[in-house]
Tab-separated table of N, CA, C and O in Angstrom:
chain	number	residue	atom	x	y	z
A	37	UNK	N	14.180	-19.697	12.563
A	37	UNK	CA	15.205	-18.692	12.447
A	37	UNK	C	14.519	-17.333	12.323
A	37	UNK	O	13.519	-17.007	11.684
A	38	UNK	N	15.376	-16.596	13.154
A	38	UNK	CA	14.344	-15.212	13.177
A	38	UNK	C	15.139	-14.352	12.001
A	38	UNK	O	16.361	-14.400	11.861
A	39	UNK	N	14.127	-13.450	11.070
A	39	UNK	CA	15.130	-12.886	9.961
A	39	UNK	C	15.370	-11.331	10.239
A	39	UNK	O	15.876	-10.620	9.370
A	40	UNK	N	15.088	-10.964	11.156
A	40	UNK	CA	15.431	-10.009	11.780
A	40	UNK	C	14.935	-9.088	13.110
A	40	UNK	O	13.721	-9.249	13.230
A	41	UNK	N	15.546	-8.029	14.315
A	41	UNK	CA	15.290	-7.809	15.103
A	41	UNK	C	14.045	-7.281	15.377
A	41	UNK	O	13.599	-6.234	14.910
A	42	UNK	N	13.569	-7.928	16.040
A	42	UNK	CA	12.118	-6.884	16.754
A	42	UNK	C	12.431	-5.854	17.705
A	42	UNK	O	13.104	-5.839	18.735
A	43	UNK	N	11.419	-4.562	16.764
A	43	UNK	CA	10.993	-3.270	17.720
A	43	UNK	C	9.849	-2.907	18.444
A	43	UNK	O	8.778	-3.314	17.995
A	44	UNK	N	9.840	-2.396	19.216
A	44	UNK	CA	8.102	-2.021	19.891
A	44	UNK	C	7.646	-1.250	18.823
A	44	UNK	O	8.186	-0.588	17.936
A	45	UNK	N	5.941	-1.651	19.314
A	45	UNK	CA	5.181	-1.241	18.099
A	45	UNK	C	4.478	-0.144	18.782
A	45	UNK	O	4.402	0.066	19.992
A	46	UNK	N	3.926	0.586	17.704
A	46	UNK	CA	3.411	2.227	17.832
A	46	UNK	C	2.010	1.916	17.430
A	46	UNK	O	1.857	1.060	16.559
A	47	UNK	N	1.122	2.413	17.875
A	47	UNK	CA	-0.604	2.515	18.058
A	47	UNK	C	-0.651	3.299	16.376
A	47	UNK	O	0.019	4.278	16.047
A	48	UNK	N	-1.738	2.462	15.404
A	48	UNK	CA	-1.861	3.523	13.975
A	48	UNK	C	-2.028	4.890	14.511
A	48	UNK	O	-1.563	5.867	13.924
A	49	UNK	N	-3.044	5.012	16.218
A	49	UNK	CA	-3.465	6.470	16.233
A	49	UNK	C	-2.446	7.451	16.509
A	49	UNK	O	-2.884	8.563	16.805
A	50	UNK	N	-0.837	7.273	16.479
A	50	UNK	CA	-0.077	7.962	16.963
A	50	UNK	C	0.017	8.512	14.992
A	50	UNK	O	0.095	9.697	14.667
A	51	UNK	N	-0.007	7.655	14.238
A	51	UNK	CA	0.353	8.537	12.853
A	51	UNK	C	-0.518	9.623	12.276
A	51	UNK	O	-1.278	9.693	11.310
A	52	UNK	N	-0.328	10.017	12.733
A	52	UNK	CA	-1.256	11.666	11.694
A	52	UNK	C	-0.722	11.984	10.270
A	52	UNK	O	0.452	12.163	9.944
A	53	UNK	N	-1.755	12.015	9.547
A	53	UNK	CA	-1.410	12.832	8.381
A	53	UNK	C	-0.517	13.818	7.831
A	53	UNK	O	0.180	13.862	6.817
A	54	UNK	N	-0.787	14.752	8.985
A	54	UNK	CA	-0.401	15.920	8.952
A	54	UNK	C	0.896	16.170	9.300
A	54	UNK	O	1.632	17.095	8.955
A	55	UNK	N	1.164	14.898	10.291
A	55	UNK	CA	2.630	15.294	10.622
A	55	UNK	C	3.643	14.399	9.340
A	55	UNK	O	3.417	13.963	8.211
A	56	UNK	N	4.626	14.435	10.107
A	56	UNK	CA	5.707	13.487	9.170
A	56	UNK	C	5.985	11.867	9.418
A	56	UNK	O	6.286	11.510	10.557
A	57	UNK	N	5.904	11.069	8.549
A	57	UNK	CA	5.226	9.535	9.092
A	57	UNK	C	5.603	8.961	10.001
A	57	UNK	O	6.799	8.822	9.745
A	58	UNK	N	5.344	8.309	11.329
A	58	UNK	CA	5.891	7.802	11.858
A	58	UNK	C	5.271	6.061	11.837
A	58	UNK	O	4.181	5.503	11.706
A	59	UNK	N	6.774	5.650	12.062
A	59	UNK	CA	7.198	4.310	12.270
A	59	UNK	C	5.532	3.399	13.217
A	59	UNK	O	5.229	3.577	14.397
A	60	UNK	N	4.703	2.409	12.110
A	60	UNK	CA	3.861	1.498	12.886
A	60	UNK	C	4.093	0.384	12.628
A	60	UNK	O	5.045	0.192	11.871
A	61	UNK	N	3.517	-0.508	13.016
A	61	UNK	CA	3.848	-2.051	12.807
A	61	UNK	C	2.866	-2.485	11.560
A	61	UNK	O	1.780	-2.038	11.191
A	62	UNK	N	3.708	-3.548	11.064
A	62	UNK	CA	2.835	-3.869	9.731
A	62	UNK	C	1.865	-4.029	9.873
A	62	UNK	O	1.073	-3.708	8.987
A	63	UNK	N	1.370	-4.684	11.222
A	63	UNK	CA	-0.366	-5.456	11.355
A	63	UNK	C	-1.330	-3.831	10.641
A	63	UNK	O	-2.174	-3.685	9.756
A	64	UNK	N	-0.611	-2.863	11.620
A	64	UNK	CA	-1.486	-1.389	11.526
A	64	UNK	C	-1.015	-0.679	10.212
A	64	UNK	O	-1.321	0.512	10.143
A	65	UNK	N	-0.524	-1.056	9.464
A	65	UNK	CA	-0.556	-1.025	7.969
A	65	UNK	C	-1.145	-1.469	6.988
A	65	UNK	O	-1.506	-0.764	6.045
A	66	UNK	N	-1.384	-3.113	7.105
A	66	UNK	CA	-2.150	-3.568	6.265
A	66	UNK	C	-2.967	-2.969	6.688
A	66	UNK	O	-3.448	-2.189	5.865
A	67	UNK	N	-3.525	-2.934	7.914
A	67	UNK	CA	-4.709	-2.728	7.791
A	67	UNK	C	-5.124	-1.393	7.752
A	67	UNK	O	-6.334	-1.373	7.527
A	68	UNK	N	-4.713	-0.395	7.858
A	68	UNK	CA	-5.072	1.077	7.743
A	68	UNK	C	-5.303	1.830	6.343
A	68	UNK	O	-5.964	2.868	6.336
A	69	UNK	N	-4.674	1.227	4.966
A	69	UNK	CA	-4.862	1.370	3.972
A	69	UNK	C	-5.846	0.831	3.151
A	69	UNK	O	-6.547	1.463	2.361
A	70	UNK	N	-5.874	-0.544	3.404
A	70	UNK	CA	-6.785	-0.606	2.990
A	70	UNK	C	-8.289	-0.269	3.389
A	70	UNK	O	-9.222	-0.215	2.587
A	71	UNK	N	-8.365	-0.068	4.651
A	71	UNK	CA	-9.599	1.066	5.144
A	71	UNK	C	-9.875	2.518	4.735
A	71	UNK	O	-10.919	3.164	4.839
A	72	UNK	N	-8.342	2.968	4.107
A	72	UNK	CA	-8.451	4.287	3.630
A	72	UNK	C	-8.948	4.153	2.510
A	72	UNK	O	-9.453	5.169	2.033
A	73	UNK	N	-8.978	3.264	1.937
A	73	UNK	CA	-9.620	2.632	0.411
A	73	UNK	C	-11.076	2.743	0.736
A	73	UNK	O	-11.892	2.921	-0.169
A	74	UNK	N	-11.360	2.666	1.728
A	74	UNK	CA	-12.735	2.155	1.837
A	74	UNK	C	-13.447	0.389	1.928
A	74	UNK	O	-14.597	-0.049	1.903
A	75	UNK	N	-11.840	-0.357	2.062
A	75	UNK	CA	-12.075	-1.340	2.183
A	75	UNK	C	-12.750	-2.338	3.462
A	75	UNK	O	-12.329	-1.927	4.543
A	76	UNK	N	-13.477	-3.270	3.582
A	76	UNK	CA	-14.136	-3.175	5.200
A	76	UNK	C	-13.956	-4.331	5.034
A	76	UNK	O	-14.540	-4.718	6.046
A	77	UNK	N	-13.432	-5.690	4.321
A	77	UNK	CA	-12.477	-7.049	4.851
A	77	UNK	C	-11.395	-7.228	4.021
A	77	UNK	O	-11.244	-7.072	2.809
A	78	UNK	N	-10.565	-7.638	5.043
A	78	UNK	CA	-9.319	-8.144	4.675
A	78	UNK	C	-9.178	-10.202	4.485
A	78	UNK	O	-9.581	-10.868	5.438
A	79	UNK	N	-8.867	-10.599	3.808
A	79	UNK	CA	-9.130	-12.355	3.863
A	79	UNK	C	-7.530	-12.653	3.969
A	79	UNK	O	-6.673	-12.158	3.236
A	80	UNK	N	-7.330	-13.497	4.956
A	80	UNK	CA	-6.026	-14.549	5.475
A	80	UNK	C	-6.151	-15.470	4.928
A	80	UNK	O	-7.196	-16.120	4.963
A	81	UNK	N	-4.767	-15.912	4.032
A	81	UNK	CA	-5.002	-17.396	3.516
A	81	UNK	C	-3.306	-17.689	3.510
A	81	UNK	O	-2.597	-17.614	2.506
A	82	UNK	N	-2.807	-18.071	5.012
A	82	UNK	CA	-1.155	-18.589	4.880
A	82	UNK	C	-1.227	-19.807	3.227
A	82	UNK	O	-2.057	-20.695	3.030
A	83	UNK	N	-0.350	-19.496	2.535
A	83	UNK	CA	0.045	-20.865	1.576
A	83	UNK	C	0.778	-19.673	0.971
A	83	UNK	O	0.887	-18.564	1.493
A	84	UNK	N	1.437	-20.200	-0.622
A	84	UNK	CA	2.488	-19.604	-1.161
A	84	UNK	C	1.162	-18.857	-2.336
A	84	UNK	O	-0.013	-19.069	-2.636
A	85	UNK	N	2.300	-17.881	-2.702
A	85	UNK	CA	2.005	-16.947	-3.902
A	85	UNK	C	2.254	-17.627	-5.223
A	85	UNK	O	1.900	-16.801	-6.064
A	86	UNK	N	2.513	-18.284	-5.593
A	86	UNK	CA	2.239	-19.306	-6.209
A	86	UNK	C	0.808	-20.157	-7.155
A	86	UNK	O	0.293	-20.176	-8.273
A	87	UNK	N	0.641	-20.927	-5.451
A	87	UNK	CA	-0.972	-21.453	-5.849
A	87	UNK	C	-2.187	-20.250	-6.466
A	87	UNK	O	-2.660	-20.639	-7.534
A	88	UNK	N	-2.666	-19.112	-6.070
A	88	UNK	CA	-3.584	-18.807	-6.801
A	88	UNK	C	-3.022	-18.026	-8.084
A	88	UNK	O	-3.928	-17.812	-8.890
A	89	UNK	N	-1.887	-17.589	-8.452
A	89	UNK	CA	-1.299	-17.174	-9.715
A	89	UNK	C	-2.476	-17.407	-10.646
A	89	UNK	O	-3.124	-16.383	-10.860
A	90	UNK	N	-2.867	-18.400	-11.192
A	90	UNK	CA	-3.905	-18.321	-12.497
A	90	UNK	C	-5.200	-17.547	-12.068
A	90	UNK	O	-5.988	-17.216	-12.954
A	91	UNK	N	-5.507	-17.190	-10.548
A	91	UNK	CA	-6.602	-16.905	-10.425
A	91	UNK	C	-7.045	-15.426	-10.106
A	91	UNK	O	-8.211	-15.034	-10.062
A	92	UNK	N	-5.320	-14.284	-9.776
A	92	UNK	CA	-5.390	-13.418	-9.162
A	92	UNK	C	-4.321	-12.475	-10.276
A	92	UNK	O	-3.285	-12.960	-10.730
A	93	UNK	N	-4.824	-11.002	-10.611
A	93	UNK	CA	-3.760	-10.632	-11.726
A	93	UNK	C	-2.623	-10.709	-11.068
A	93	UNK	O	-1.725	-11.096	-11.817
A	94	UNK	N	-2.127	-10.424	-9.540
A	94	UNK	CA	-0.936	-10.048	-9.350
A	94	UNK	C	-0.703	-10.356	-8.064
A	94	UNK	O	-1.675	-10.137	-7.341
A	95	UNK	N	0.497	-10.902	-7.386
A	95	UNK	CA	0.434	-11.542	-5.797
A	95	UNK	C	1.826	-11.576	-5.594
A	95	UNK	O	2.476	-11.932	-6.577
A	96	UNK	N	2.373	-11.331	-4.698
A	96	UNK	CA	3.579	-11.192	-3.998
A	96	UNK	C	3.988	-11.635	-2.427
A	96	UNK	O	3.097	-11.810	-1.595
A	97	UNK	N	4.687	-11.717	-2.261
A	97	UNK	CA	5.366	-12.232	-0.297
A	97	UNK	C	6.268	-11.162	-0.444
A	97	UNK	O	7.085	-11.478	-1.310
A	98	UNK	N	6.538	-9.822	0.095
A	98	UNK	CA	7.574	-8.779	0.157
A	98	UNK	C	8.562	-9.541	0.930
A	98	UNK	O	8.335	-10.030	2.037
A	99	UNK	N	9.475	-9.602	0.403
A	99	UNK	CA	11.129	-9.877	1.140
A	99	UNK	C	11.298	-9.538	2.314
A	99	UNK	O	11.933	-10.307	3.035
A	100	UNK	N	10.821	-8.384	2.821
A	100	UNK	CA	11.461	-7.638	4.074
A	100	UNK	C	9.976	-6.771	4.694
A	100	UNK	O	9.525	-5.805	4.080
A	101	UNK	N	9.413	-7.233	5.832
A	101	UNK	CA	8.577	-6.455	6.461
A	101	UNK	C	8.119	-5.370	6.066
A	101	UNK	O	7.022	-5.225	5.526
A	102	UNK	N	8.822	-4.618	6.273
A	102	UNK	CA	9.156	-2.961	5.934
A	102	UNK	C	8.399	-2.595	4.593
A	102	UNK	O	7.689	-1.608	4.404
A	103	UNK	N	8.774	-3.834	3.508
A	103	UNK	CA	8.229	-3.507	2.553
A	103	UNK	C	6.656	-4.021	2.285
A	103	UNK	O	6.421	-4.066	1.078
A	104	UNK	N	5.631	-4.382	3.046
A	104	UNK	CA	4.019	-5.097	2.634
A	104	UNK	C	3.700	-3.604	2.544
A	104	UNK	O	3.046	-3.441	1.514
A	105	UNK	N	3.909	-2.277	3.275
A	105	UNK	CA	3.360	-1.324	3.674
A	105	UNK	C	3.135	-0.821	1.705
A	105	UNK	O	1.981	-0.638	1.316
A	106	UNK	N	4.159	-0.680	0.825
A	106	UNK	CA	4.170	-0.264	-0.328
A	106	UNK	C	3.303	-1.653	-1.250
A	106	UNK	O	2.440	-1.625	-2.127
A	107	UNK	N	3.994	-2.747	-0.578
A	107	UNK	CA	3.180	-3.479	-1.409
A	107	UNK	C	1.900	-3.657	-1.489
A	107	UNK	O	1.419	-3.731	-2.619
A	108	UNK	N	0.924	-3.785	-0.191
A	108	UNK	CA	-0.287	-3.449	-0.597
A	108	UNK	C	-0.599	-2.160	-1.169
A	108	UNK	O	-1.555	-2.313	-1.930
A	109	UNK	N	-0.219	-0.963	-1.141
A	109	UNK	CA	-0.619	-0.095	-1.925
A	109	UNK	C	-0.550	-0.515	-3.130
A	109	UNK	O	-1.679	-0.474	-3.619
A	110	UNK	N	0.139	-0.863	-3.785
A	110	UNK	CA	0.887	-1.829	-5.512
A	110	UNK	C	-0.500	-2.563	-5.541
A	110	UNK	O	-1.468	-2.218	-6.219
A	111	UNK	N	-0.424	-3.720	-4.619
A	111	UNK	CA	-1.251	-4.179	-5.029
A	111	UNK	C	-2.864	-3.819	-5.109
A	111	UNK	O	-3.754	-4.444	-5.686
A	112	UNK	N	-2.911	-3.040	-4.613
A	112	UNK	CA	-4.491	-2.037	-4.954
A	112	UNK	C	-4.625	-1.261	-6.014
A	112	UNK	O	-5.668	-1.146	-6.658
A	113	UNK	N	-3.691	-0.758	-6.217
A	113	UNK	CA	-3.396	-0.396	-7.861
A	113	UNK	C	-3.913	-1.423	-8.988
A	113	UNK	O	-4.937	-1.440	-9.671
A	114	UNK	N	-2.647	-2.383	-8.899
A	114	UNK	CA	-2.946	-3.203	-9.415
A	114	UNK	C	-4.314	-3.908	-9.926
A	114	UNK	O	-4.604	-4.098	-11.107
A	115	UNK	N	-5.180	-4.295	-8.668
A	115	UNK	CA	-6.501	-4.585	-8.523
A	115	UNK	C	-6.791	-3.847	-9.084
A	115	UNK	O	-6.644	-4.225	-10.246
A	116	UNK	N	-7.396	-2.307	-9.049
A	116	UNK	CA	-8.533	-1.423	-9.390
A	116	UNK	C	-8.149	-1.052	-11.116
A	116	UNK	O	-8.926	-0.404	-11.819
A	117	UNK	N	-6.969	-1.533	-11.558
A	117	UNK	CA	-6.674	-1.106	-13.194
A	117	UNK	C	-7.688	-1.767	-13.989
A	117	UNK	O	-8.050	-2.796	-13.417
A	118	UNK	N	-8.292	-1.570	-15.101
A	118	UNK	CA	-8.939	-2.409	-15.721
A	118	UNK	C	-8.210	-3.273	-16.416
A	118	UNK	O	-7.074	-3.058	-16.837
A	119	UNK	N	-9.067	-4.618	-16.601
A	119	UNK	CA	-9.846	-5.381	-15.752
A	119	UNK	C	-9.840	-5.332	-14.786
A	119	UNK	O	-8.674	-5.566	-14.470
A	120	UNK	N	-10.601	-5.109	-13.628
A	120	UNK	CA	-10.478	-4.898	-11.735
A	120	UNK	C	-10.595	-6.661	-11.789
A	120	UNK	O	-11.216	-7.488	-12.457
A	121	UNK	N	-9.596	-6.670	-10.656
A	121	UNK	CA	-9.745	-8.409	-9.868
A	121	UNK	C	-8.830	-8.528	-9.136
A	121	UNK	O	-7.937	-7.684	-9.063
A	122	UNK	N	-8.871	-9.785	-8.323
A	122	UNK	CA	-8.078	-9.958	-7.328
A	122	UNK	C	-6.736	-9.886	-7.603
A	122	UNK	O	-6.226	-9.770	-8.717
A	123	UNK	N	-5.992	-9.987	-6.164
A	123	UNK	CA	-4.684	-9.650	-5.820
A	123	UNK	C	-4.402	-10.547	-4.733
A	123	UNK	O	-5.362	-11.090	-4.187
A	124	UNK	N	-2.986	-10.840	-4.248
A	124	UNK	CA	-2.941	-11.795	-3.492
A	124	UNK	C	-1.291	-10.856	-2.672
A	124	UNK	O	-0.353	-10.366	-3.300
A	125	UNK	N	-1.462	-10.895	-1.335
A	125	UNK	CA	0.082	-10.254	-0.978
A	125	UNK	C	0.099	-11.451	0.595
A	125	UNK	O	-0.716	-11.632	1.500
A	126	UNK	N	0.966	-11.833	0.393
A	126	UNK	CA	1.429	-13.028	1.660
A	126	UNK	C	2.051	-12.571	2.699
A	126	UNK	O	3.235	-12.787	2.442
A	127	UNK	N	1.968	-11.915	4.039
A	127	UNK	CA	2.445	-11.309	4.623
A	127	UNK	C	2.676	-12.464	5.747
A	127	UNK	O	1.718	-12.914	6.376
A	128	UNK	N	4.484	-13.076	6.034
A	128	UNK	CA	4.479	-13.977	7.365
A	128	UNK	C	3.823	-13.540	8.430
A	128	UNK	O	3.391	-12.388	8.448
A	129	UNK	N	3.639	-14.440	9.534
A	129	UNK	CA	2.828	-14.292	10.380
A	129	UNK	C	4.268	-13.642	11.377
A	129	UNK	O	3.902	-12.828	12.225
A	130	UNK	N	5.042	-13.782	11.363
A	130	UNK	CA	6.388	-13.328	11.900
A	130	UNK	C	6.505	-11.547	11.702
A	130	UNK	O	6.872	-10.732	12.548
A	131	UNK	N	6.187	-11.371	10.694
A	131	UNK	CA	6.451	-9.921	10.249
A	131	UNK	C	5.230	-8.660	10.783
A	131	UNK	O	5.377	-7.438	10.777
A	132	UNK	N	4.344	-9.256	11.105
A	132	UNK	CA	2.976	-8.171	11.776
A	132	UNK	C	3.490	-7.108	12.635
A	132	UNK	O	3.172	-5.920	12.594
A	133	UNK	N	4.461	-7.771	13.552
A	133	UNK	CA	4.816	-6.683	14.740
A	133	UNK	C	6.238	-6.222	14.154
A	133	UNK	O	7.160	-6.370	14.956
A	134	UNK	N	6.558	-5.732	13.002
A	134	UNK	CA	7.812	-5.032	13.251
A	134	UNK	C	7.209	-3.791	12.513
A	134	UNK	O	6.169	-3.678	11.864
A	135	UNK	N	8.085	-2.999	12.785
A	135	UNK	CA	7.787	-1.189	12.376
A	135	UNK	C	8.163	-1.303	11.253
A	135	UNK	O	9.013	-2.011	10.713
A	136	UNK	N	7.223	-0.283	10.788
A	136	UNK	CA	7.372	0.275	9.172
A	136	UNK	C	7.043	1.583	8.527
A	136	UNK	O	6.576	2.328	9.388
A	137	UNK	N	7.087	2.032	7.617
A	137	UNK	CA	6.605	3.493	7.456
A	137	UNK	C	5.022	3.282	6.691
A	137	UNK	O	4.705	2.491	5.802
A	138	UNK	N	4.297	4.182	7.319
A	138	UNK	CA	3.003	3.811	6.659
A	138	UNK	C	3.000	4.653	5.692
A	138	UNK	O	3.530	5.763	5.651
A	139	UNK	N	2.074	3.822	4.494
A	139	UNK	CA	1.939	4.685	2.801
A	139	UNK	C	0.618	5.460	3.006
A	139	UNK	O	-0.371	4.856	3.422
A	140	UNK	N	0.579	6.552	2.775
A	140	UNK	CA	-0.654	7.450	2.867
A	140	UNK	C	-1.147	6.849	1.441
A	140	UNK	O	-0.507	6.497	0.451
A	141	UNK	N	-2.987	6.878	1.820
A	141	UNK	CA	-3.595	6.743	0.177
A	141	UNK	C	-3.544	7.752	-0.723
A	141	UNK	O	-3.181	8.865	-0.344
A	142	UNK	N	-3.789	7.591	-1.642
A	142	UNK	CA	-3.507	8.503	-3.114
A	142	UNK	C	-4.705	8.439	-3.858
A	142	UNK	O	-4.887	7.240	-4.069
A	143	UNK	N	-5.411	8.945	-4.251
A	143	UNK	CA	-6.279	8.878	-5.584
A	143	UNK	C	-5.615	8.316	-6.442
A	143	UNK	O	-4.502	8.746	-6.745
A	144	UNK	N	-6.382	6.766	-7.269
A	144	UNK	CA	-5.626	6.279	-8.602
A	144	UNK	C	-6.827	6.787	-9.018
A	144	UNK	O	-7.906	7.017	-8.472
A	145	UNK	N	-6.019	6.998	-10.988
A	145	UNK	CA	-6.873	6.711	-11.686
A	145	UNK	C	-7.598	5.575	-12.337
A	145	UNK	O	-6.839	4.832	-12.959
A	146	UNK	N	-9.064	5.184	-12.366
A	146	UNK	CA	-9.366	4.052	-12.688
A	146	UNK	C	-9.677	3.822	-14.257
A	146	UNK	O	-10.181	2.811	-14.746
A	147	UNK	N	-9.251	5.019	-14.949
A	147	UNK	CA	-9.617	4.825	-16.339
A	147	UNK	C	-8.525	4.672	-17.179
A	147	UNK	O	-7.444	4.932	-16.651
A	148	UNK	N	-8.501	4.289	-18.452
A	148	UNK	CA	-7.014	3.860	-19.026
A	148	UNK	C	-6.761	5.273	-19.830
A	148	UNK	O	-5.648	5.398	-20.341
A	149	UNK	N	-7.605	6.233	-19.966
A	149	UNK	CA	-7.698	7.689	-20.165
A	149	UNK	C	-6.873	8.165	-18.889
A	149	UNK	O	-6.775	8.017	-17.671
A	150	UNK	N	-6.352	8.829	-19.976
A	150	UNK	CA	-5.920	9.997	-18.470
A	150	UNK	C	-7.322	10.759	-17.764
A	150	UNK	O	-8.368	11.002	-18.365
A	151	UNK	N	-7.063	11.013	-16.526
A	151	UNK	CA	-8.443	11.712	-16.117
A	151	UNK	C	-8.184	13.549	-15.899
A	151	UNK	O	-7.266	13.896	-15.156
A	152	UNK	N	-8.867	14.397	-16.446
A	152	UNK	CA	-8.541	15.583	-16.734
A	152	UNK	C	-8.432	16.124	-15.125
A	152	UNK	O	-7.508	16.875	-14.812
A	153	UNK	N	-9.390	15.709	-14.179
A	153	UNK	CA	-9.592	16.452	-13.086
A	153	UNK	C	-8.056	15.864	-12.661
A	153	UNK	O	-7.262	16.803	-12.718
A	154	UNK	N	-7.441	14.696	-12.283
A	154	UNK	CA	-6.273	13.990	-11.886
A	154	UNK	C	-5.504	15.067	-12.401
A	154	UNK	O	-5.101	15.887	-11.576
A	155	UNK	N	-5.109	15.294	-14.064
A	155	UNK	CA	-3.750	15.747	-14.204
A	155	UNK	C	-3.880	16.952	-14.392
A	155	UNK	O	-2.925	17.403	-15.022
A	156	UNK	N	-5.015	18.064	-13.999
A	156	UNK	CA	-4.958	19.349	-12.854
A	156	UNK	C	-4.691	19.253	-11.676
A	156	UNK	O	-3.912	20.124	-11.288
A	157	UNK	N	-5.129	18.310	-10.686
A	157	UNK	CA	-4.494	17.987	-9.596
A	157	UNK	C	-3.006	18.025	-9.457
A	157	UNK	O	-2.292	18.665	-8.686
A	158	UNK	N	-2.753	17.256	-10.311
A	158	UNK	CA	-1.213	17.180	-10.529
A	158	UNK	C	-0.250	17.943	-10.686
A	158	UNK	O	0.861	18.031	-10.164
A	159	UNK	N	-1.269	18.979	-12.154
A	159	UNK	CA	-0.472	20.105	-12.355
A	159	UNK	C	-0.227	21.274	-11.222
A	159	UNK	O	0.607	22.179	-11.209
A	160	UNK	N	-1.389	20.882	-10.149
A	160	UNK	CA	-1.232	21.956	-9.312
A	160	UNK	C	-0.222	21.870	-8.416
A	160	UNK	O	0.359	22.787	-7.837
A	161	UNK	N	-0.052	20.681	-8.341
A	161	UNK	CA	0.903	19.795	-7.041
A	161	UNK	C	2.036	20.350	-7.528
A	161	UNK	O	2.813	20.930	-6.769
A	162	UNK	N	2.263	20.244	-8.822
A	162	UNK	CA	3.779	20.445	-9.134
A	162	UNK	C	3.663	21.689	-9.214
A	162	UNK	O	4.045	21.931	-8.069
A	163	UNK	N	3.324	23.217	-9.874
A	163	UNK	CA	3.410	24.534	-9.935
A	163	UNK	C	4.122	24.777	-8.083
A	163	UNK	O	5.198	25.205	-7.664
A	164	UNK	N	2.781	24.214	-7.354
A	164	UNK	CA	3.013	24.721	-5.789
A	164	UNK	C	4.843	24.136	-5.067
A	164	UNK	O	5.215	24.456	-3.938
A	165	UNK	N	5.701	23.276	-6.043
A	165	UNK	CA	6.606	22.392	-5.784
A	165	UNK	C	7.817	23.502	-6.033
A	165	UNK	O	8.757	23.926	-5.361
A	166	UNK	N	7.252	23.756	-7.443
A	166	UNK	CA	8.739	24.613	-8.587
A	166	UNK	C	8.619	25.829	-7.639
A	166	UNK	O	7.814	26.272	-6.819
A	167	UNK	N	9.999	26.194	-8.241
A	167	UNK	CA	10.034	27.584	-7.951
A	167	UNK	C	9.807	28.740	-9.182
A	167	UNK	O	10.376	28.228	-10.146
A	168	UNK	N	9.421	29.651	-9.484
A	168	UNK	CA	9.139	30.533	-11.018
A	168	UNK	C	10.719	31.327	-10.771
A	168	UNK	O	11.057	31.710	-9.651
A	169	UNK	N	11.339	31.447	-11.637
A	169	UNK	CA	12.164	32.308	-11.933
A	169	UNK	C	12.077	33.688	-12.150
A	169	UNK	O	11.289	34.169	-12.964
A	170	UNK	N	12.847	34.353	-11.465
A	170	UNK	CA	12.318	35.325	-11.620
A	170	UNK	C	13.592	36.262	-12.738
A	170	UNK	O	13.350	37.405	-13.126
């Protein structure tokens, strides 16, 4: 049973940064983030989220295509918090080719401190957001 319609898929190199996101297929999601990580393998293991539970802090099957794109970001989070360790995200083999919005990477913080340089970053993000009253 198919759980929903297929669209043509878009090349990762059509998404730019710079512009406003456009629509790729999950395959070019998983895998584009976690390269923005700096990550250089990805490991396939079809079975349920379930079985490695005792072995991985955190693992999921997203409901709906659309959504692995946020969930691996989650789950890289997840991973890099202390304790750092595995993660597990089950993506059907059905769901690779449908479109999705890709998640740009973010700087996490890896310390359970706030990190001073981060929440200047932040603060700057938001000043440049507000408007000052005048």
């Amino acid at each position: 049973m198919t759980r929903r319609s297929r669209e043509e898929t878009v090349p990762a190199s059509a998404a730019s940064p710079s512009a406003a996101p456009t629509r790729i297929c999950v395959r070019e999601a998983v895998l584009d983030l976690p390269r923005a990580f700096g990550m250089t393998s990805v490991f396939g293991n079809p079975g349920s989220t379930e079985l490695p539970k005792p072995y991985v802090k955190w693992s999921i099957e997203p409901a709906r295509a659309e959504d692995v794109s946020l969930a691996i970001a989650r789950a890289y989070s997840v991973a890099m918090t202390p304790p750092c360790g595995p993660v597990l995200v089950s993506i059907p083999a059905d769901d690779w080719t449908v479109l999705t919005e890709p998640v740009l990477p973010r700087r996490l913080s890896t310390r359970l401190r706030p990190e001073p340089e981060l929440i200047e970053q932040l603060g700057r993000h938001s000043t440049k957001r507000s408007a000052r009253p005048s």
